[in-house]
GROMACS .gro file of N, CA, C and O in nm:
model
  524
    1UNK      N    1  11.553  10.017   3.081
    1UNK     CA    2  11.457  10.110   3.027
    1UNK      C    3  11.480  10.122   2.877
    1UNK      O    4  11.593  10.160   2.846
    2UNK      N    5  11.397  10.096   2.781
    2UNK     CA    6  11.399  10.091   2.671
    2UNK      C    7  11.338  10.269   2.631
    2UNK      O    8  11.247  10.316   2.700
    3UNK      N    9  11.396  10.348   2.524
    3UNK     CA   10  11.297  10.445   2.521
    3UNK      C   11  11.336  10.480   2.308
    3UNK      O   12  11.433  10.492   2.234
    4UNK      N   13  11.219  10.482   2.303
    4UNK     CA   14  11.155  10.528   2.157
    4UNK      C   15  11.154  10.705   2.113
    4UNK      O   16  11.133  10.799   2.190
    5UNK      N   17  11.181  10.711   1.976
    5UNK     CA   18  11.207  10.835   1.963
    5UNK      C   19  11.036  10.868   1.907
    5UNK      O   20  10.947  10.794   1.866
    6UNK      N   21  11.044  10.988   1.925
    6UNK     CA   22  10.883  11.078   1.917
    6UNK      C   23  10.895  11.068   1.775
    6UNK      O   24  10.975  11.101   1.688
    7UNK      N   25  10.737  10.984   1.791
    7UNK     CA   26  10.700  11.015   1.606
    7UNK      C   27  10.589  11.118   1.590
    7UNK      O   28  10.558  11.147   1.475
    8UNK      N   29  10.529  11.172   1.683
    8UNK     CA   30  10.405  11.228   1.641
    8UNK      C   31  10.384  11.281   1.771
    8UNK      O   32  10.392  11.193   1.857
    9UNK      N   33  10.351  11.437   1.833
    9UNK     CA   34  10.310  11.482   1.917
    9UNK      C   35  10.186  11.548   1.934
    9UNK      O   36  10.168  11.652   1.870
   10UNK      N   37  10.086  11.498   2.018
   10UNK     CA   38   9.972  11.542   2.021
   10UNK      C   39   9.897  11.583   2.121
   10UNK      O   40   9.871  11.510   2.217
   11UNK      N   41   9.843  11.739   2.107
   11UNK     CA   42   9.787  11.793   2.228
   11UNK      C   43   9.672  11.663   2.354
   11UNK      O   44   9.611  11.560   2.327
   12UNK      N   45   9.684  11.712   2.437
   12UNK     CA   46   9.552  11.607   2.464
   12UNK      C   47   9.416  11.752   2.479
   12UNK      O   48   9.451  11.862   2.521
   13UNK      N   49   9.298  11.730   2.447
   13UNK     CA   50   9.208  11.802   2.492
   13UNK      C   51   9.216  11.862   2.611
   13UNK      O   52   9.179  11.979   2.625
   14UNK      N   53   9.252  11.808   2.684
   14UNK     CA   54   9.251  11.870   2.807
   14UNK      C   55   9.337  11.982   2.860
   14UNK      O   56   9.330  12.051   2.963
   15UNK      N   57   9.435  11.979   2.741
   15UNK     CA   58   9.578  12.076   2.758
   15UNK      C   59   9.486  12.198   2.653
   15UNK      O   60   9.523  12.315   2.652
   16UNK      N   61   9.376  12.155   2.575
   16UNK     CA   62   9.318  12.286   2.454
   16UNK      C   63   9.291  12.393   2.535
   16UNK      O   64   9.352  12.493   2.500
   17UNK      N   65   9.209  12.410   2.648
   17UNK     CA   66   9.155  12.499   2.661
   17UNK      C   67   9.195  12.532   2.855
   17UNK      O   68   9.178  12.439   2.934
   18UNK      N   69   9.243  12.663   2.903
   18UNK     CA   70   9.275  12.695   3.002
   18UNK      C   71   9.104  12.675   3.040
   18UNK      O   72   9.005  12.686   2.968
   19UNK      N   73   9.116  12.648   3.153
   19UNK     CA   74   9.034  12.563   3.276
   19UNK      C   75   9.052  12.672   3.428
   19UNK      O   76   9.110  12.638   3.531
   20UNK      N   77   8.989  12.798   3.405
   20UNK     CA   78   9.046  12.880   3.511
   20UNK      C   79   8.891  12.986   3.533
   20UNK      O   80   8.800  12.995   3.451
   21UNK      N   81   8.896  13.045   3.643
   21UNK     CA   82   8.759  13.127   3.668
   21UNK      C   83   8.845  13.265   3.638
   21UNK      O   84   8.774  13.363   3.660
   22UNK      N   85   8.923  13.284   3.613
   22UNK     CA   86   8.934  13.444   3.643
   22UNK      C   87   8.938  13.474   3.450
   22UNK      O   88   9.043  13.457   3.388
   23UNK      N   89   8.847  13.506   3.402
   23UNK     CA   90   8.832  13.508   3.320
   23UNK      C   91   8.952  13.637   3.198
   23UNK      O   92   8.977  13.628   3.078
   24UNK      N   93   8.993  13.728   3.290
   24UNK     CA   94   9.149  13.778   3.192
   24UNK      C   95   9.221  13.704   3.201
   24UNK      O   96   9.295  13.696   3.103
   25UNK      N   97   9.251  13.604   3.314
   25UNK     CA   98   9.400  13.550   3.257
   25UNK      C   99   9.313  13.471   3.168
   25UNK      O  100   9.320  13.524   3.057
   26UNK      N  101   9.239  13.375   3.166
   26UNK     CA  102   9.221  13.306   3.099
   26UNK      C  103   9.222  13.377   2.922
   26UNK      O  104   9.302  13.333   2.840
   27UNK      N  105   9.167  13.438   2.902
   27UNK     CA  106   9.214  13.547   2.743
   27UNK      C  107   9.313  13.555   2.772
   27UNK      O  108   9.343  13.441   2.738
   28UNK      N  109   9.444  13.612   2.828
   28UNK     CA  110   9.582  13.656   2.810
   28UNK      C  111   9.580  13.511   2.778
   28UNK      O  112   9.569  13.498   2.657
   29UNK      N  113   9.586  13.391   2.844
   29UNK     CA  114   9.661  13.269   2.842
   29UNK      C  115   9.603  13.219   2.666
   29UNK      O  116   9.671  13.178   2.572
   30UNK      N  117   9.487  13.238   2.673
   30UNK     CA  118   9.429  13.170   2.506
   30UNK      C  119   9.488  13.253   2.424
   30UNK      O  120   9.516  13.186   2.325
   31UNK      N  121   9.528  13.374   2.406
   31UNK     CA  122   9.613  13.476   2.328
   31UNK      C  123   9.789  13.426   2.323
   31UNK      O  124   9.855  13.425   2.219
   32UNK      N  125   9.837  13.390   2.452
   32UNK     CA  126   9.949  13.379   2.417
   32UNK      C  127   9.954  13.194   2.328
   32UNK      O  128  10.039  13.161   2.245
   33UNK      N  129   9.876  13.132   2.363
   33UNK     CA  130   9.899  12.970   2.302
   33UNK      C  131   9.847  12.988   2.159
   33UNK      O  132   9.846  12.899   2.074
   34UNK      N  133   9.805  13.108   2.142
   34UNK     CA  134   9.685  13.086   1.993
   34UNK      C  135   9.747  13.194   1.936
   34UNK      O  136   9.687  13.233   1.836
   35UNK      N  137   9.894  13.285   1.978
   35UNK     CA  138   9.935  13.347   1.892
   35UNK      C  139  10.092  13.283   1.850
   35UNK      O  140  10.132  13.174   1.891
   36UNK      N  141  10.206  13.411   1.723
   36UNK     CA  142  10.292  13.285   1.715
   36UNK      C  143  10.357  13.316   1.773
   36UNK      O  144  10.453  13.342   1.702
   37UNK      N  145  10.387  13.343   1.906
   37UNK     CA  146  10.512  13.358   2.028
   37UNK      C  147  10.539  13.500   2.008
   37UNK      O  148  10.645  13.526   2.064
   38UNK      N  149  10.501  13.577   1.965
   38UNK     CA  150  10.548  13.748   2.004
   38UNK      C  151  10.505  13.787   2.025
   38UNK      O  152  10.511  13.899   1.974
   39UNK      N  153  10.405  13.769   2.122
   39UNK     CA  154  10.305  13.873   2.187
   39UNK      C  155  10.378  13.918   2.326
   39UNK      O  156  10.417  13.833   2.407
   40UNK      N  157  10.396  14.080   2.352
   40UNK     CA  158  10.427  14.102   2.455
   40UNK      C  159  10.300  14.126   2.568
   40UNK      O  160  10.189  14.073   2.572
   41UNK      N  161  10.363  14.228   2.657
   41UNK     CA  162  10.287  14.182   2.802
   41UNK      C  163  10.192  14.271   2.794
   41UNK      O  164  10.083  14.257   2.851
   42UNK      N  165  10.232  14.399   2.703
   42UNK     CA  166  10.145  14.516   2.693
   42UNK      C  167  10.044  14.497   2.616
   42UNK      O  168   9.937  14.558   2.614
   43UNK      N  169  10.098  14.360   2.512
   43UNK     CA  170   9.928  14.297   2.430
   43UNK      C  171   9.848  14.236   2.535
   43UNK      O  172   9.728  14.262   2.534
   44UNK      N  173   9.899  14.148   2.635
   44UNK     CA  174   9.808  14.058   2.717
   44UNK      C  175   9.718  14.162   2.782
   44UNK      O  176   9.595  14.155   2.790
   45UNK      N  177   9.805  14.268   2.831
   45UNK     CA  178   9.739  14.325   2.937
   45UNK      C  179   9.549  14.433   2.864
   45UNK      O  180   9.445  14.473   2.916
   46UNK      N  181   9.631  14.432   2.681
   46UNK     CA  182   9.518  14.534   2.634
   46UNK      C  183   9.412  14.422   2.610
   46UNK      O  184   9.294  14.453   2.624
   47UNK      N  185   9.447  14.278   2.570
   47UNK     CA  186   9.349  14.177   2.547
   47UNK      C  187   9.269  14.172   2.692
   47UNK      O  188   9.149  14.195   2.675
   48UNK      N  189   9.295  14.155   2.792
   48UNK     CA  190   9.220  14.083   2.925
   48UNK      C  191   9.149  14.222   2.967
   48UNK      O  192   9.053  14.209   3.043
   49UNK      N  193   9.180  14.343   2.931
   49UNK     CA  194   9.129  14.482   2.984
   49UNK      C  195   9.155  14.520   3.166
   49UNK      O  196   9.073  14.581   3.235
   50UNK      N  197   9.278  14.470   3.209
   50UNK     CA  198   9.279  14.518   3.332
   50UNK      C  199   9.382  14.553   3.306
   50UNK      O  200   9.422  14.534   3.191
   51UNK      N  201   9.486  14.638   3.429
   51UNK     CA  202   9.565  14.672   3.450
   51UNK      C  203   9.679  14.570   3.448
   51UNK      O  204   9.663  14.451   3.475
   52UNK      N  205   9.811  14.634   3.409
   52UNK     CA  206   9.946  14.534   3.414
   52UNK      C  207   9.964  14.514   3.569
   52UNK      O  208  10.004  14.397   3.568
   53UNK      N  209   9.961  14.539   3.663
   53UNK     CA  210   9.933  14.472   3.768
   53UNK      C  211   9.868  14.392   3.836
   53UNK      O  212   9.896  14.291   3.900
   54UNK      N  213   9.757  14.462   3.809
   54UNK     CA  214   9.643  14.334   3.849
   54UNK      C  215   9.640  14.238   3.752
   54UNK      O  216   9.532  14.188   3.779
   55UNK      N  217   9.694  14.158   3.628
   55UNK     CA  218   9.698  14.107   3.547
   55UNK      C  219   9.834  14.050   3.620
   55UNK      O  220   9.820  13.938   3.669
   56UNK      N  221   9.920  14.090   3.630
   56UNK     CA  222  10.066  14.038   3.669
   56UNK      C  223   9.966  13.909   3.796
   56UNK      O  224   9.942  13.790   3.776
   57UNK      N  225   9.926  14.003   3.929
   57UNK     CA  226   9.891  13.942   4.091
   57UNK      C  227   9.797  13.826   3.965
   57UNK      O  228   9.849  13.721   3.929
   58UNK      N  229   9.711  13.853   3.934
   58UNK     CA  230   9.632  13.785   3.887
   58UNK      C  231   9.679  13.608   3.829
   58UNK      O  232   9.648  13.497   3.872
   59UNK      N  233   9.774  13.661   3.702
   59UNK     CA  234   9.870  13.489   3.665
   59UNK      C  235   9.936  13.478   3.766
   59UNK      O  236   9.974  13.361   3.755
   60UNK      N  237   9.994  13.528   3.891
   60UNK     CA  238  10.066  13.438   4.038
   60UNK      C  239  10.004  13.389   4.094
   60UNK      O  240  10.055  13.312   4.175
   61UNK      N  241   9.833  13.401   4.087
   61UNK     CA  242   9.768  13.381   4.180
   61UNK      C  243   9.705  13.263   4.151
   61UNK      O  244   9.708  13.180   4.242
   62UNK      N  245   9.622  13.217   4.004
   62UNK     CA  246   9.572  13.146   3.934
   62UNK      C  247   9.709  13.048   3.876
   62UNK      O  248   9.707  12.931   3.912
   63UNK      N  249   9.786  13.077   3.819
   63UNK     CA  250   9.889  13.022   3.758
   63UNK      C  251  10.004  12.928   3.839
   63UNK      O  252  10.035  12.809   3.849
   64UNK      N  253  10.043  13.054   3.885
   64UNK     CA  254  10.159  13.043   4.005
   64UNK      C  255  10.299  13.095   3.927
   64UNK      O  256  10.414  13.053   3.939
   65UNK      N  257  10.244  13.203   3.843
   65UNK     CA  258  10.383  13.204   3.740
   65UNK      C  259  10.371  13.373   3.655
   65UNK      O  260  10.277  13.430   3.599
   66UNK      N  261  10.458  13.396   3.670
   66UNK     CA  262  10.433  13.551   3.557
   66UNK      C  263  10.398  13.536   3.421
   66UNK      O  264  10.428  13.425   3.376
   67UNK      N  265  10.339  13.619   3.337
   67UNK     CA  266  10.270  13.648   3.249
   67UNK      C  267  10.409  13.572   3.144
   67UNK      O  268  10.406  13.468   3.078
   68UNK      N  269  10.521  13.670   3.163
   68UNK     CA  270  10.653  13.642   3.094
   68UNK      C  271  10.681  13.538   3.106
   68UNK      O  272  10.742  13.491   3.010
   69UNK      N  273  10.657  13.449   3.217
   69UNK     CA  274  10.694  13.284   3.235
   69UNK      C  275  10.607  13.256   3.129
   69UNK      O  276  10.669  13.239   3.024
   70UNK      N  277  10.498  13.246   3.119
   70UNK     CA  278  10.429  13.175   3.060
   70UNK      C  279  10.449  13.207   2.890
   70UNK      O  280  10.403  13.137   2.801
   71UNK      N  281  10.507  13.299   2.876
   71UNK     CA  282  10.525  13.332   2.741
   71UNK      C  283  10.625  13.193   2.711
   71UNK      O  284  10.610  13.092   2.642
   72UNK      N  285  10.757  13.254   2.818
   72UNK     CA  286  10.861  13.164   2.793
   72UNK      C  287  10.819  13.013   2.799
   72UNK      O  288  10.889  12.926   2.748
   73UNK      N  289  10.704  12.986   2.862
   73UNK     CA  290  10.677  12.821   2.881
   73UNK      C  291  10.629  12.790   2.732
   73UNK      O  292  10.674  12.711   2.649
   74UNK      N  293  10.530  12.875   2.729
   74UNK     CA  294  10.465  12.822   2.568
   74UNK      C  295  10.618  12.842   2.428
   74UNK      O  296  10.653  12.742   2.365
   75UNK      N  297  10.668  12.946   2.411
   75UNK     CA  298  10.774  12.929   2.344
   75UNK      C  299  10.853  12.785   2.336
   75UNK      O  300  10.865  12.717   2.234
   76UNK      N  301  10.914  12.750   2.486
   76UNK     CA  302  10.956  12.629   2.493
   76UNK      C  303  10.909  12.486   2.438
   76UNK      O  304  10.973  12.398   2.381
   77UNK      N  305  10.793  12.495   2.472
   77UNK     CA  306  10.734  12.356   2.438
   77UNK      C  307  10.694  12.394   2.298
   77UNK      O  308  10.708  12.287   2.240
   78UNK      N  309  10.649  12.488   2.202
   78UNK     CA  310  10.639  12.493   2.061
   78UNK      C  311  10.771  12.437   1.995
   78UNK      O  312  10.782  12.353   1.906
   79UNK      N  313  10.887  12.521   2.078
   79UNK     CA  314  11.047  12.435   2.010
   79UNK      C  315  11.063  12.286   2.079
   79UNK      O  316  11.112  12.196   2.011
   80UNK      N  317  11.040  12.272   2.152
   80UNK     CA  318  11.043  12.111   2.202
   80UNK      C  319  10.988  12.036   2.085
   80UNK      O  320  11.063  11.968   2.016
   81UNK      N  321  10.836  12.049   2.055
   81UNK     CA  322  10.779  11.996   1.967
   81UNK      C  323  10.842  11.972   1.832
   81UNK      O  324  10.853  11.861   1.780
   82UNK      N  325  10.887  12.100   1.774
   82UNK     CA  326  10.962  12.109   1.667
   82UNK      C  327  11.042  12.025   1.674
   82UNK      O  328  11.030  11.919   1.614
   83UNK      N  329  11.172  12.064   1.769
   83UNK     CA  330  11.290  11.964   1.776
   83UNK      C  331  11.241  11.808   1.752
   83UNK      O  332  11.281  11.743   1.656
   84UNK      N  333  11.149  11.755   1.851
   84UNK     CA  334  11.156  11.621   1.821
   84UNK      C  335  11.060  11.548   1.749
   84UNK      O  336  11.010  11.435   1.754
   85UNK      N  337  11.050  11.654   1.679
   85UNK     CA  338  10.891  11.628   1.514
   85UNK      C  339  10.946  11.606   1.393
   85UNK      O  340  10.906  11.531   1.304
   86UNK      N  341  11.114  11.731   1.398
   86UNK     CA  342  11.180  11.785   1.300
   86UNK      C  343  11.323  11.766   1.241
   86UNK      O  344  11.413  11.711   1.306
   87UNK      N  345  11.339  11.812   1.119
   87UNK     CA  346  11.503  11.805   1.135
   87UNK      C  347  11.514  11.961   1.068
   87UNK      O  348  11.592  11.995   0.980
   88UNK      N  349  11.430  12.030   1.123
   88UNK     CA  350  11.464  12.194   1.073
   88UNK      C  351  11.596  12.221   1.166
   88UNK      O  352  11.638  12.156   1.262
   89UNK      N  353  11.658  12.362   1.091
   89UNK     CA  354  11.748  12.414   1.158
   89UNK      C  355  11.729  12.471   1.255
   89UNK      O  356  11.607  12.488   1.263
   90UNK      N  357  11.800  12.531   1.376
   90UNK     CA  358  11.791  12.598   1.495
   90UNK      C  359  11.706  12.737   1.466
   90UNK      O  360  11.606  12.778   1.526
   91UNK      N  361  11.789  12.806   1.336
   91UNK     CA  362  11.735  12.916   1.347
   91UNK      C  363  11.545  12.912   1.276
   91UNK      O  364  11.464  13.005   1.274
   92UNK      N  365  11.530  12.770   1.229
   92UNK     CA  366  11.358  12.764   1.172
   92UNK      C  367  11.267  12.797   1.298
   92UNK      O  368  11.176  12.877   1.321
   93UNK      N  369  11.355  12.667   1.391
   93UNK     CA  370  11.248  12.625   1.531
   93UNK      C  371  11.274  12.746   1.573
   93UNK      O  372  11.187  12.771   1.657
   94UNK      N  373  11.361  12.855   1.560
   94UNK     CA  374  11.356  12.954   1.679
   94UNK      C  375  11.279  13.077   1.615
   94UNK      O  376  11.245  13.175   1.680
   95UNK      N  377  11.260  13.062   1.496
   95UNK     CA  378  11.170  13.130   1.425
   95UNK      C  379  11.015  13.143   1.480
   95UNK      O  380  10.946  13.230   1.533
   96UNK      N  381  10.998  12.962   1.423
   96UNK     CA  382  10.861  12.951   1.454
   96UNK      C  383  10.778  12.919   1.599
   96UNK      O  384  10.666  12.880   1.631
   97UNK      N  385  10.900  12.958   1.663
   97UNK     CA  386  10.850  12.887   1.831
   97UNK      C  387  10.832  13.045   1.872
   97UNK      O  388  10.730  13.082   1.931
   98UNK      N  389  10.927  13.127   1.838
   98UNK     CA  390  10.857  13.292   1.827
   98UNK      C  391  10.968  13.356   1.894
   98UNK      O  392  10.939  13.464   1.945
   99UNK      N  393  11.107  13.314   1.909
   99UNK     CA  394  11.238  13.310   2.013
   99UNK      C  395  11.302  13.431   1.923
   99UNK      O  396  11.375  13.510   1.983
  100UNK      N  397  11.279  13.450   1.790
  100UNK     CA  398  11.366  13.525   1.730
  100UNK      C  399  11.482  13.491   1.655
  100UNK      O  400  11.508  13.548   1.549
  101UNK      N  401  11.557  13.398   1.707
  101UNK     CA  402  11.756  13.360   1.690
  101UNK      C  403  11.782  13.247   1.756
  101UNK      O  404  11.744  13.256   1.873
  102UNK      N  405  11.825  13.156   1.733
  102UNK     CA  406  11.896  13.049   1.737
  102UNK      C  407  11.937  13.095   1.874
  102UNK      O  408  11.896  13.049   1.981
  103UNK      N  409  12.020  13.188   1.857
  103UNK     CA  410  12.060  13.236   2.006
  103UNK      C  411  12.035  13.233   2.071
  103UNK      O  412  12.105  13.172   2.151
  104UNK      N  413  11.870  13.308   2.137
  104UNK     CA  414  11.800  13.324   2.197
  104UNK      C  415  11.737  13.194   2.213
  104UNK      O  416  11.721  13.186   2.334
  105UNK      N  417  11.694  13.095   2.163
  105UNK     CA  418  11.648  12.964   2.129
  105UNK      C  419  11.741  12.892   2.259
  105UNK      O  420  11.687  12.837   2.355
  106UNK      N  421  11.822  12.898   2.248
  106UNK     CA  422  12.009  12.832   2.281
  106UNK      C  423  12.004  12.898   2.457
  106UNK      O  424  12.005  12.826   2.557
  107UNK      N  425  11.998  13.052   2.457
  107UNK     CA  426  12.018  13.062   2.602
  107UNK      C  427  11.844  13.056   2.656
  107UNK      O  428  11.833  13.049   2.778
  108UNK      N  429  11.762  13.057   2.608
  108UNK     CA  430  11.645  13.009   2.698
  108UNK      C  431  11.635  12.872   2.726
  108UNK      O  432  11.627  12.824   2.839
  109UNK      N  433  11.635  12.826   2.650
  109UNK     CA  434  11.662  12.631   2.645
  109UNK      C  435  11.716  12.633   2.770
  109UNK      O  436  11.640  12.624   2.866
  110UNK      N  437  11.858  12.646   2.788
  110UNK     CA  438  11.938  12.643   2.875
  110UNK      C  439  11.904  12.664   2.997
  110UNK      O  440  11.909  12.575   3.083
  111UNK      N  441  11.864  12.796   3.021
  111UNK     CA  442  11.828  12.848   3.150
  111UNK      C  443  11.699  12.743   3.175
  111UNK      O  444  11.710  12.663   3.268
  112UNK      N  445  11.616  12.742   3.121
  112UNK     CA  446  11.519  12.676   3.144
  112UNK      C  447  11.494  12.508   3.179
  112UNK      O  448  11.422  12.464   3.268
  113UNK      N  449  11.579  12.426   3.080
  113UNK     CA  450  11.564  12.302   3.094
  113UNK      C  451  11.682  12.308   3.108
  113UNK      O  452  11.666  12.191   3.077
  114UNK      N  453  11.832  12.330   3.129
  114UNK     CA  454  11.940  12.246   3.165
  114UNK      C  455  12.032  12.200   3.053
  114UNK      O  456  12.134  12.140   3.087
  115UNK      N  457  12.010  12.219   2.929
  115UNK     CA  458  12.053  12.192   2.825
  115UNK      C  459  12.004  12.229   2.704
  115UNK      O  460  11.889  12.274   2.696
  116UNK      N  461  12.112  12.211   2.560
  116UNK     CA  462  12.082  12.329   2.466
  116UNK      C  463  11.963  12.237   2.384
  116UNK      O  464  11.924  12.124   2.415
  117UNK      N  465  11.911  12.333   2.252
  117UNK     CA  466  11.816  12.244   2.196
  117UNK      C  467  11.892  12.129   2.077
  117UNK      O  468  11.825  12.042   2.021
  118UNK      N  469  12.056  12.149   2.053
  118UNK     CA  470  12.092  12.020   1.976
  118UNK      C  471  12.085  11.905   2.085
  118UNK      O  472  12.075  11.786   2.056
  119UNK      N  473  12.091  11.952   2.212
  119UNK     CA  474  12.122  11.791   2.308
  119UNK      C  475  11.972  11.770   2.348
  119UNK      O  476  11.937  11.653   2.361
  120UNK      N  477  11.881  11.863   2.370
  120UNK     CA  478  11.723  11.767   2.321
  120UNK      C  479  11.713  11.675   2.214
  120UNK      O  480  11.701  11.552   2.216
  121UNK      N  481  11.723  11.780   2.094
  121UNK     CA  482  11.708  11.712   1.977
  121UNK      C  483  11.759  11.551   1.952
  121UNK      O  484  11.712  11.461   1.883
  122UNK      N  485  11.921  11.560   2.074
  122UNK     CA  486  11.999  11.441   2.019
  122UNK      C  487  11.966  11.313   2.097
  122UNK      O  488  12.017  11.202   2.089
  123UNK      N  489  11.859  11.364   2.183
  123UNK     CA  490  11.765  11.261   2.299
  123UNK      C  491  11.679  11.248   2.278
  123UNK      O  492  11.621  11.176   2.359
  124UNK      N  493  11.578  11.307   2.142
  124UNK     CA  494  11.467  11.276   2.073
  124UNK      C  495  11.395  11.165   2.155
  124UNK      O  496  11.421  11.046   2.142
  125UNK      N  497  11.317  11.208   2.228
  125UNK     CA  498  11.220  11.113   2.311
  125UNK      C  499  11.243  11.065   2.445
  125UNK      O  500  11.172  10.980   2.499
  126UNK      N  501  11.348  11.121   2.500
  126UNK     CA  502  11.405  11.061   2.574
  126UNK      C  503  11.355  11.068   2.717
  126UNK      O  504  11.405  11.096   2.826
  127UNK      N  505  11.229  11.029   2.670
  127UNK     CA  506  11.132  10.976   2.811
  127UNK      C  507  11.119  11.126   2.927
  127UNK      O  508  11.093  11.108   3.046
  128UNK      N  509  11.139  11.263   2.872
  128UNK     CA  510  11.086  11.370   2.926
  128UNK      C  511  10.960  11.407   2.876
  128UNK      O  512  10.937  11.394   2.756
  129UNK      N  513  10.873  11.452   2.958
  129UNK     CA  514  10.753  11.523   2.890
  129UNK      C  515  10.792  11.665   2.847
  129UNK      O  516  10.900  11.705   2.891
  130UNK      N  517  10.721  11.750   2.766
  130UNK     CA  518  10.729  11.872   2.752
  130UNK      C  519  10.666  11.947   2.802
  130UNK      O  520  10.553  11.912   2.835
  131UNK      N  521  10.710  12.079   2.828
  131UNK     CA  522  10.664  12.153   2.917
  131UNK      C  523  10.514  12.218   2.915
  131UNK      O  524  10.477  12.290   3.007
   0.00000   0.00000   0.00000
């Protein structure tokens, strides 16, 4: 297996626009990808105009995932991108992916994919997709 490091990452159209009938998640979901990672749950819930519950049942139901997952998914893959676009520091990507701290960058990575973001970074391409 031969594998190439990422020169250029690019949405496909089909990833632009949530593709869903229930029309709040779909606003919570275009709010959290189209803002810069700090939007909490109490913004989603005032954007879509329903209740934090029925908004919660609602992304398990359509999604298969909590509102907060999906925060954390989009966070992730903004620093994925970074990492293997970039040679910014931990604390830039964890800036601009919306994580706050290097730290925080470091134990979500972890929990999430299995490893920190220097050992992504140091696999630059390494034939995973992003999340």
């Amino acid at each position: 297996m031969v594998r190439l490091p990422v020169s250029e990452v690019v949405a496909r159209r089909s990833t632009d626009v949530l593709f869903v009938e229930d029309e709040a998640v779909a606003k919570a979901v275009r709010l959290i990808r189209a803002g810069d990672g700090r939007q909490s749950v109490e913004e989603l819930v005032r954007a879509a105009g329903v209740s934090r519950s029925g908004l919660q049942a609602r992304f398990k139901r359509v999604l298969g995932r909590s509102m907060l997952a999906e925060i954390h998914r989009v966070k992730l893959a903004r620093a994925q991108v970074l990492l293997a676009t970039t040679d910014m520091k931990l604390a830039a990507v964890a800036e601009l992916s919306g994580m706050g701290s290097a730290h925080r960058l470091s134990v979500l990575f972890r929990a999430k994919l299995g490893r920190t973001p220097s050992e992504f970074r140091g696999e630059r391409g390494g034939g995973e997709s992003f999340i």
